[in-house]
Amino acid sequence: MAHLSELAAEPQRLSNAYQNWYRFSRNPSAVIGTAIVIICILTAIFAPLITPYPEHVGAVVNFRERHLPPSADYWFGTDNVGRDIFTRVVFGMRISLLLALVVLATAVPVGTVLGLLAGYYGGWVEIVIMRFTDIALAIPGLVMVMAVAAVLSPDLLTSMIAIAALWWTWHARLIYSITRQTRVQDYIEAAETLGASKFHILFREILPNCVSALAVKTSLDAGFVILIGSTLSFLGLGIQPPTPDLGTMVASGAAFLPSYWWESVLPGCAILFVSLGFNLLGDGLRDMFDVEDVR
Amino acid sequence: MSSALLSVRDLHVDFTTYNQTHKVLKGINLDIPPHSQIALVGESGSGKTVTMKAIMGLLRQPLARITAGEMYYDGRDLLTMPDKERVALRGTAMSMIFQDPMTSLNPVFTIGDQMRTILKYADRRLGRTRSARERKVRVLEVLGQVRMRDPERVFQSYPIMLSGGMRQRVLIAMALLSEPKLLIADEPGTALDVTTQAQILKLMKDLVEERGLALLMITHNLGVVRETCSYVYVMNKGVVVEHGSTADLFAAPQEDYTKALIAAVPRLTGETRFGTVEAMR
């Protein structure tokens, strides 16, 4: 009997971290998403080592080998000036991920802090922040981003600013609604009773309640940000040639459809791959945390 | 009566809503001697919770206003002392047991984390220093005192992993962390089933007696009063209508309101008739 009771007690002893890992590893979309995201990040970091023709990133021309279909030498074929498309896709991935990283690293903290403040204090703070958010959200995202990008000179930094200026509002809205629900709980009142500082209540009591929703939203967002960044480049408002960008490559390759299909379809597949990865990861995290009403 | 741990004299509290003023407390007098178990009973809306919040200093200003009266804790004037000292008393000299074990714990932290944070803050206010290790030892000790069978496991658990009764015991443990002299319980265990509630009340009574604490029990449940408290204050519409030792008050209630309240207790035997205190309104 002693053995039995010991066995029965054993699962209780598993650490919380292990239980989370177990649930995560049993979720196919989370695992596939994570794998894709890791592959993308690794190729981006080690781009100069993996790519066969790193010199093709810049303004190189090799007209003798232009428009070549995918082959053993050129995995994704070559473009209209004879550059290796695989090399440029890998470097383009680097730019897309950088874009997502910078945009989210600015928009998420800004939106989170504003959402916390609006939700916790209410009153004028809420009116100012949330009405501004509502106005920003009422304008279609792409139109807003295009307007900002068109006013400024088109380059990578402009795209980042334009997207980040729009993106924080989504996070402000999400965090605001969670804060409103959490603020009225007894444990917040208890913390106030004990004289905990506003900083403690906002960042140590309420924010941890937002973390799961924030993680889901942020990973879903990474895919969307990359998509919007590529859209901007496709329309010529984002990154300018010769810097390799997935959106720009799709646009320039589109002129040669359908005969030289690989020039736009394969960079397009790369966009699909990376945003699919982030979306699967986000969905997986959502299943795992059981978070509702994100998106 | 100056020997009382807490004494409330002629307390008046007004609430202002939409430029209309409601007198909620109209001259409350209350004495809690050390090592005593006092009950404050009355129907919903009689002002029990407002009295408790006034004592703890939790009334939302400027919505609620103390217009007259005095409150002394251990001889110190609660109404005139600086905010900082007032906050330092909360959770250290006087502690509160929250009534709803489902919403009073932060779901994203383990019990151990939450209790250590409370202890850290209490220590800081009292100017004490304690290492993280010593804090954990103290938390485990208090969890043992509320008769948790496996304090180490509870320490590592998230609130969702514990039953309602265990969570209520965690809340009691939290109130005991920094050894208060006065424990205030607002409707303890009302969110639990009767059997568990009885266990919780027994535990509270034992703890209060063992450690020589004073207890102010705020409840509408006369059965609870009879079992745990020695002295009762009966409140109605913002005034104390009657007070006396539990035995006297139950044997020979003087006021009509108290009689109606006692008559309204549902009984398991005899005819099933639900009395109300409606007649008194």
XYZ file of C-alpha atoms in Angstrom:
576
model
C 0.000 0.000 0.000
C 2.845 2.325 0.809
C 4.092 1.912 -2.741
C 0.725 2.736 -4.193
C 0.269 5.926 -2.228
C 3.762 7.042 -3.179
C 2.975 6.485 -6.842
C -0.302 8.358 -6.533
C 1.432 11.282 -4.903
C 4.138 11.452 -7.564
C 2.346 13.515 -10.258
C 1.716 16.260 -7.688
C 5.447 16.679 -7.290
C 6.070 17.493 -10.935
C 7.124 21.079 -11.213
C 4.764 23.617 -12.755
C 7.350 24.388 -15.429
C 7.424 20.750 -16.484
C 3.626 20.592 -16.656
C 3.578 23.631 -18.934
C 6.239 22.124 -21.148
C 4.280 18.860 -21.320
C 1.110 20.624 -22.424
C 3.050 22.666 -24.966
C 4.793 19.650 -26.446
C 1.475 17.814 -26.894
C 0.043 20.629 -28.994
C 0.886 20.029 -32.693
C 0.314 23.557 -33.950
C 2.433 25.024 -31.170
C 5.274 22.626 -31.916
C 5.163 23.124 -35.713
C 4.881 26.888 -35.267
C 7.826 26.975 -32.892
C 9.891 24.863 -35.289
C 9.143 27.202 -38.221
C 9.883 30.308 -36.182
C 13.166 28.846 -34.930
C 14.182 27.857 -38.479
C 13.416 31.378 -39.727
C 15.329 33.031 -36.901
C 18.354 30.745 -37.327
C 18.523 31.281 -41.103
C 18.222 35.029 -40.547
C 21.043 35.064 -38.008
C 23.375 32.845 -40.020
C 22.353 34.186 -43.436
C 25.909 34.941 -44.696
C 27.000 31.369 -43.812
C 24.079 29.486 -45.347
C 23.608 31.360 -48.572
C 25.660 30.333 -51.612
C 26.079 33.841 -53.090
C 26.114 36.415 -50.259
C 27.453 39.028 -52.713
C 24.124 38.895 -54.601
C 22.483 40.891 -51.813
C 23.626 44.214 -53.256
C 23.473 45.780 -56.693
C 25.168 42.954 -58.613
C 24.351 42.164 -62.235
C 25.107 38.978 -64.111
C 23.005 39.184 -67.272
C 24.414 35.944 -68.669
C 22.529 34.009 -65.953
C 19.291 35.987 -65.696
C 15.863 34.312 -65.456
C 17.316 30.854 -64.784
C 14.803 28.349 -63.372
C 15.467 26.623 -60.001
C 18.426 24.251 -60.258
C 21.164 22.709 -58.136
C 23.274 25.872 -58.523
C 20.426 28.300 -57.924
C 17.870 26.627 -55.619
C 15.193 29.248 -56.178
C 16.375 30.318 -59.641
C 17.705 33.739 -60.593
C 16.031 37.109 -61.080
C 15.970 39.540 -63.996
C 19.573 40.695 -63.388
C 20.941 37.220 -62.657
C 21.039 37.264 -58.832
C 20.399 34.123 -56.770
C 16.842 34.334 -55.428
C 17.483 31.910 -52.530
C 20.229 34.182 -51.190
C 17.997 37.209 -51.458
C 15.039 35.427 -49.836
C 17.168 34.477 -46.828
C 18.444 38.046 -46.452
C 14.897 39.323 -47.009
C 13.745 37.107 -44.152
C 16.327 38.849 -42.008
C 14.806 42.242 -42.814
C 11.247 41.017 -42.211
C 12.128 39.582 -38.813
C 14.021 42.733 -37.881
C 10.951 44.738 -38.823
C 8.673 42.559 -36.691
C 11.107 42.656 -33.775
C 11.504 46.434 -33.763
C 7.801 47.141 -34.311
C 6.669 44.786 -31.565
C 9.442 45.826 -29.189
C 8.139 49.391 -29.337
C 4.398 48.915 -29.885
C 3.815 46.178 -27.269
C 5.330 47.970 -24.252
C 3.711 51.275 -25.213
C 0.287 49.685 -25.744
C 0.602 47.605 -22.578
C 1.495 50.526 -20.324
C -1.222 52.761 -21.786
C -3.794 49.947 -21.509
C -2.848 49.314 -17.873
C -3.097 53.000 -16.996
C -6.437 53.459 -18.786
C -7.910 50.324 -17.228
C -6.682 50.955 -13.704
C -7.264 54.679 -13.281
C -10.408 55.123 -15.402
C -11.839 58.629 -15.574
C -9.966 61.173 -17.681
C -6.959 58.940 -18.211
C -9.228 56.300 -19.730
C -11.176 58.776 -21.859
C -8.046 60.304 -23.383
C -6.219 57.032 -24.058
C -9.132 54.855 -25.128
C -10.899 57.410 -27.333
C -7.614 58.052 -29.115
C -7.255 54.289 -29.529
C -10.782 53.998 -30.899
C -10.118 56.708 -33.463
C -6.891 55.045 -34.560
C -8.628 51.663 -34.847
C -11.492 53.135 -36.863
C -9.151 53.868 -39.772
C -8.295 50.776 -41.852
C -4.816 49.666 -40.818
C -3.196 49.439 -44.218
C -4.528 52.842 -45.289
C -3.177 54.431 -42.124
C 0.225 52.787 -42.494
C 0.391 53.778 -46.187
C -0.487 57.367 -45.322
C 2.279 57.595 -42.723
C 4.785 55.861 -44.998
C 3.889 58.097 -47.947
C 4.399 61.293 -45.940
C 7.851 60.179 -44.804
C 10.551 58.975 -47.199
C 10.135 55.284 -48.032
C 12.706 53.066 -46.300
C 12.967 50.420 -43.580
C 12.897 52.886 -40.678
C 9.802 54.605 -42.065
C 7.986 51.278 -42.358
C 8.858 50.506 -38.750
C 7.607 53.878 -37.524
C 4.434 53.695 -39.610
C 3.502 50.207 -38.408
C 4.453 50.791 -34.770
C 2.426 54.023 -34.699
C -0.641 51.976 -35.564
C 0.086 48.748 -33.762
C 0.196 49.825 -30.106
C -3.553 50.534 -30.184
C -4.418 46.835 -30.477
C -2.379 46.012 -27.424
C -3.767 48.975 -25.502
C -7.283 47.654 -26.177
C -6.446 44.102 -25.132
C -4.628 45.045 -21.928
C -7.295 47.624 -21.087
C -10.061 45.022 -21.115
C -8.093 42.545 -18.993
C -7.133 45.285 -16.540
C -10.763 46.307 -16.163
C -11.690 42.733 -15.234
C -8.744 42.265 -12.892
C -8.920 45.624 -11.121
C -12.152 44.762 -9.287
C -10.883 41.443 -7.907
C -10.472 41.181 -4.152
C -6.763 40.479 -4.335
C -6.174 43.883 -5.895
C -8.183 45.487 -3.107
C -6.211 43.438 -0.605
C -2.951 44.680 -2.087
C -4.201 48.273 -1.913
C -5.249 47.668 1.691
C -1.733 46.579 2.536
C -0.377 49.811 1.120
C 1.225 48.322 -1.990
C 2.459 50.978 -4.416
C 0.653 51.727 -7.684
C 3.712 50.387 -9.472
C 3.440 47.107 -7.592
C -0.280 46.776 -8.330
C 0.030 47.614 -12.018
C 3.151 45.636 -12.859
C 3.316 42.896 -10.246
C -0.371 42.085 -9.723
C -2.275 43.024 -12.884
C 0.365 42.652 -15.600
C 1.118 38.977 -14.795
C -2.592 38.306 -15.382
C -2.172 39.717 -18.898
C 0.949 37.768 -19.826
C -0.734 34.784 -21.450
C -3.021 36.947 -23.616
C -0.084 39.190 -24.423
C 2.094 36.277 -25.531
C -0.641 34.926 -27.808
C -1.412 38.333 -29.301
C 2.239 39.202 -29.836
C 3.097 35.998 -31.652
C 0.005 36.277 -33.865
C 0.994 39.892 -34.496
C 4.517 39.045 -35.614
C 3.010 37.293 -38.645
C 0.716 40.216 -39.442
C 3.468 42.798 -39.062
C 5.653 40.892 -41.513
C 2.721 40.697 -43.905
C 2.004 44.430 -43.660
C 5.710 45.270 -44.028
C 5.835 43.142 -47.202
C 2.669 44.802 -48.475
C 4.258 48.215 -48.025
C 7.360 47.120 -49.927
C 5.221 45.516 -52.635
C 3.511 48.883 -53.138
C 6.866 50.635 -53.229
C 6.306 52.487 -49.948
C 8.656 50.343 -47.889
C 12.170 49.080 -48.348
C 13.795 50.222 -51.593
C 15.947 48.145 -53.985
C 18.619 46.898 -54.069
C 18.072 45.892 -50.393
C 16.439 42.465 -50.617
C 12.923 42.474 -49.199
C 10.340 39.749 -49.705
C 7.590 42.203 -50.707
C 9.842 44.073 -53.159
C 10.935 40.780 -54.727
C 7.353 39.651 -55.235
C 6.595 42.986 -56.887
C 9.556 42.977 -59.272
C 9.050 39.287 -60.123
C 5.356 39.910 -60.872
C 6.357 41.658 -64.093
C 7.628 38.340 -65.445
C 4.634 36.159 -64.543
C 3.748 33.528 -65.551
C 6.822 32.466 -67.552
C 9.410 33.166 -64.848
C 7.043 32.243 -61.972
C 9.781 31.468 -59.422
C 10.832 35.108 -59.217
C 7.663 36.139 -57.377
C 6.106 32.866 -56.207
C 9.075 31.624 -54.174
C 9.616 34.887 -52.217
C 5.832 34.853 -51.709
C 6.105 31.339 -50.272
C 8.754 32.632 -47.878
C 6.305 35.279 -46.596
C 3.672 32.572 -46.237
C 6.122 30.319 -44.380
C 7.196 32.859 -41.791
C 3.759 34.324 -41.070
C 2.273 30.815 -40.961
C 4.894 29.911 -38.361
C 4.006 32.826 -36.102
C 0.280 32.202 -36.524
C 0.574 28.527 -35.630
C 2.693 29.439 -32.631
C 0.094 31.995 -31.542
C -2.775 29.555 -31.979
C -0.847 26.900 -30.093
C -0.142 29.275 -27.222
C -3.798 30.259 -27.183
C -4.901 26.635 -26.886
C -2.340 26.105 -24.179
C -3.237 29.144 -22.089
C -6.918 28.768 -22.940
C -7.122 32.492 -23.638
C -10.241 33.875 -25.247
C -11.035 37.091 -27.096
C -7.556 37.748 -28.433
C -7.546 39.183 -31.969
C -13.503 51.157 28.807
C -10.145 52.722 28.056
C -8.609 49.248 28.377
C -10.214 48.260 25.059
C -7.916 47.259 22.200
C -10.210 49.007 19.785
C -12.820 51.489 20.744
C -15.233 53.329 18.474
C -17.110 56.333 19.837
C -20.182 57.912 18.258
C -19.062 57.183 14.686
C -21.011 58.910 11.909
C -20.414 58.144 8.240
C -22.135 59.841 5.305
C -22.181 58.718 1.676
C -22.619 61.281 -1.046
C -24.069 60.194 -4.387
C -25.302 62.583 -7.072
C -25.290 65.491 -4.615
C -27.520 63.542 -2.268
C -26.249 62.669 1.190
C -27.143 59.431 2.924
C -26.422 58.991 6.598
C -25.175 55.391 6.736
C -23.769 55.222 10.247
C -25.524 57.287 12.881
C -23.417 57.136 16.011
C -21.839 53.719 16.462
C -20.251 52.813 19.805
C -18.164 49.670 19.925
C -15.542 48.277 22.297
C -13.264 45.359 21.616
C -11.250 44.335 24.686
C -8.051 42.337 24.118
C -8.504 38.549 23.795
C -12.243 38.866 23.166
C -14.505 37.499 20.473
C -17.018 40.087 19.431
C -19.770 39.738 16.845
C -21.406 42.462 14.835
C -24.708 41.230 13.439
C -27.472 42.747 11.393
C -29.261 42.300 8.094
C -27.784 43.333 4.761
C -27.517 47.088 4.491
C -27.463 47.681 8.243
C -23.977 49.178 8.099
C -21.844 46.261 9.346
C -19.419 46.340 6.459
C -19.190 50.137 6.476
C -18.275 49.979 10.170
C -15.585 47.438 9.388
C -14.227 49.506 6.509
C -14.137 52.590 8.712
C -12.122 50.649 11.291
C -9.700 49.370 8.666
C -9.537 52.795 7.027
C -10.826 51.451 3.732
C -13.740 53.788 3.040
C -13.522 55.275 -0.439
C -12.967 58.989 0.018
C -14.500 61.340 -0.954
C -17.583 59.178 -1.657
C -17.795 58.273 2.031
C -17.013 60.761 4.765
C -16.576 60.322 8.492
C -18.499 63.311 9.796
C -18.195 62.776 13.530
C -16.831 60.345 16.079
C -13.572 58.946 17.373
C -11.686 55.643 16.984
C -8.838 54.481 19.159
C -6.592 51.484 18.622
C -4.507 50.641 21.663
C -4.962 54.207 22.879
C -3.871 55.772 19.570
C -6.287 57.981 17.691
C -6.938 56.338 14.307
C -8.643 59.321 12.722
C -5.919 61.872 13.316
C -2.820 59.736 12.834
C -0.831 60.316 9.602
C -1.708 58.125 6.629
C 1.636 56.391 6.764
C 1.114 55.124 10.306
C -2.430 54.105 9.460
C -1.231 51.993 6.549
C 1.453 50.489 8.776
C -1.216 49.260 11.187
C -3.161 47.448 8.479
C -2.176 43.861 8.034
C 0.237 44.074 10.964
C -1.636 45.169 14.103
C -5.095 44.624 12.636
C -5.678 42.090 9.893
C -8.666 41.220 7.828
C -9.845 37.838 6.603
C -11.410 38.232 3.189
C -14.726 36.518 2.643
C -14.491 35.144 -0.864
C -11.736 32.575 -1.291
C -12.406 32.420 -5.043
C -11.534 36.010 -5.910
C -9.176 36.990 -3.121
C -6.140 35.174 -4.482
C -4.237 36.206 -7.590
C -4.604 33.236 -9.989
C -1.213 33.645 -11.657
C 1.014 33.375 -8.593
C 1.640 30.412 -6.305
C 0.366 30.636 -2.726
C 3.963 30.815 -1.544
C 4.765 33.765 -3.812
C 1.744 35.711 -2.655
C 2.338 35.078 1.025
C 6.016 35.966 0.778
C 5.115 39.247 -0.932
C 2.662 40.108 1.828
C 5.288 39.335 4.443
C 7.888 41.385 2.599
C 5.617 44.410 2.559
C 4.633 43.979 6.208
C 8.300 43.697 7.197
C 9.187 46.783 5.211
C 6.481 48.817 6.920
C 7.579 47.660 10.339
C 11.222 48.307 9.515
C 12.118 44.642 10.013
C 14.550 42.760 7.842
C 14.215 39.102 7.064
C 15.989 37.022 4.454
C 14.044 35.284 1.697
C 14.854 31.990 3.399
C 13.465 33.142 6.757
C 10.345 34.427 5.019
C 9.700 31.030 3.466
C 10.149 29.371 6.848
C 7.628 31.773 8.394
C 5.095 31.186 5.584
C 5.366 27.409 5.965
C 4.989 27.777 9.727
C 1.750 29.771 9.361
C 0.403 27.342 6.766
C 1.002 24.618 9.338
C -0.861 26.643 11.953
C -3.992 26.697 9.802
C -3.700 22.891 9.709
C -2.587 22.347 6.176
C -1.520 18.750 6.000
C 1.290 19.397 3.528
C 2.398 23.057 3.787
C 5.243 22.537 1.294
C 2.794 21.435 -1.395
C 0.355 24.263 -0.709
C 3.300 26.657 -0.880
C 4.003 25.561 -4.445
C 0.376 25.388 -5.575
C -1.540 27.867 -7.648
C -4.931 28.882 -6.167
C -6.803 26.833 -8.769
C -5.151 23.660 -7.463
C -6.729 24.063 -4.000
C -10.284 23.467 -2.796
C -12.487 26.283 -1.495
C -11.902 25.312 2.111
C -8.139 25.206 1.617
C -8.187 28.600 -0.064
C -10.155 30.035 2.840
C -7.527 28.632 5.169
C -4.837 30.255 3.042
C -6.649 33.587 3.496
C -6.673 33.051 7.257
C -2.975 32.209 7.151
C -2.353 35.435 5.210
C -4.106 37.455 7.899
C -1.989 35.771 10.599
C 1.360 36.268 8.833
C 2.571 39.247 10.799
C 1.004 38.367 14.129
C -1.852 40.875 14.430
C -3.585 41.578 17.716
C -6.971 42.205 16.147
C -8.501 39.990 13.502
C -11.488 41.222 11.539
C -13.532 38.636 9.665
C -16.221 39.773 7.250
C -18.737 36.941 6.711
C -16.040 34.260 6.795
C -16.787 31.167 4.777
C -20.134 32.296 3.347
C -18.905 31.141 -0.045
C -18.351 27.607 1.268
C -20.680 24.729 1.996
C -21.908 24.373 5.567
C -19.616 21.531 6.618
C -16.503 23.280 5.409
C -17.722 26.532 6.903
C -18.113 24.845 10.288
C -14.512 23.569 10.068
C -13.255 27.034 9.151
C -15.101 28.642 12.055
C -13.767 26.030 14.458
C -10.256 26.679 13.173
C -10.662 30.444 13.581
C -12.006 30.092 17.090
C -9.130 27.814 18.079
C -6.507 30.081 16.548
C -7.932 33.163 18.230
C -8.060 31.438 21.603
C -4.619 29.814 21.336
C -2.876 33.007 20.303
C -4.868 35.397 22.489
C -6.123 37.529 19.630
C -9.158 39.748 19.594
C -11.717 38.863 16.942
C -14.380 41.034 15.367
C -16.758 38.786 13.458
C -19.076 40.493 11.029
C -21.963 38.274 10.045
C -25.671 37.916 9.541
C -25.587 34.321 10.667
C -26.727 34.036 14.269
C -25.683 30.402 14.449
C -22.114 31.464 13.753
C -22.340 34.127 16.458
C -23.564 31.694 19.052
C -20.748 29.269 18.381
C -17.799 31.620 18.135
C -18.423 34.876 19.974
C -18.879 35.869 23.593
C -20.315 39.341 23.076
C -22.717 40.629 20.423
C -23.553 43.995 18.946
C -26.793 44.094 16.932
C -26.981 46.716 14.219
C -29.958 48.041 12.299
C -30.160 51.016 9.948
C -26.842 52.461 11.000
C -27.199 52.272 14.767
C -26.362 49.654 17.395
C -29.785 48.707 18.702
C -28.676 46.285 21.394
C -25.536 44.730 22.795
C -24.769 42.191 25.449
C -23.085 38.866 26.144
C -24.097 36.146 23.720
C -25.807 34.047 26.390
C -27.938 36.926 27.716
C -28.819 38.229 24.313
C -30.034 34.899 22.992
C -31.857 34.032 26.241
C -33.606 37.354 26.695
C -33.440 39.753 23.780
C -34.684 43.188 24.830
C -35.277 44.920 21.515
C -37.999 43.942 19.058
C -35.485 43.984 16.229
C -33.231 41.453 17.968
C -36.224 39.227 18.703
C -37.260 39.353 15.050
C -33.698 38.545 13.957
C -33.529 35.533 16.246
C -36.976 34.365 15.184
C -35.935 34.616 11.527
C -33.260 31.911 11.832
C -34.411 28.934 9.743
C -34.735 25.778 11.790
C -34.306 22.191 10.720
C -36.998 20.872 13.067
C -40.650 21.702 13.389
C -42.702 23.501 10.796
C -40.836 25.039 7.892
C -41.766 28.661 8.063
C -39.359 31.341 6.957
C -39.684 34.347 9.200
C -38.449 37.732 8.043
C -37.620 40.933 9.796
C -39.894 42.729 7.366
C -42.178 43.909 10.156
C -39.410 46.090 11.505
C -38.825 48.229 8.447
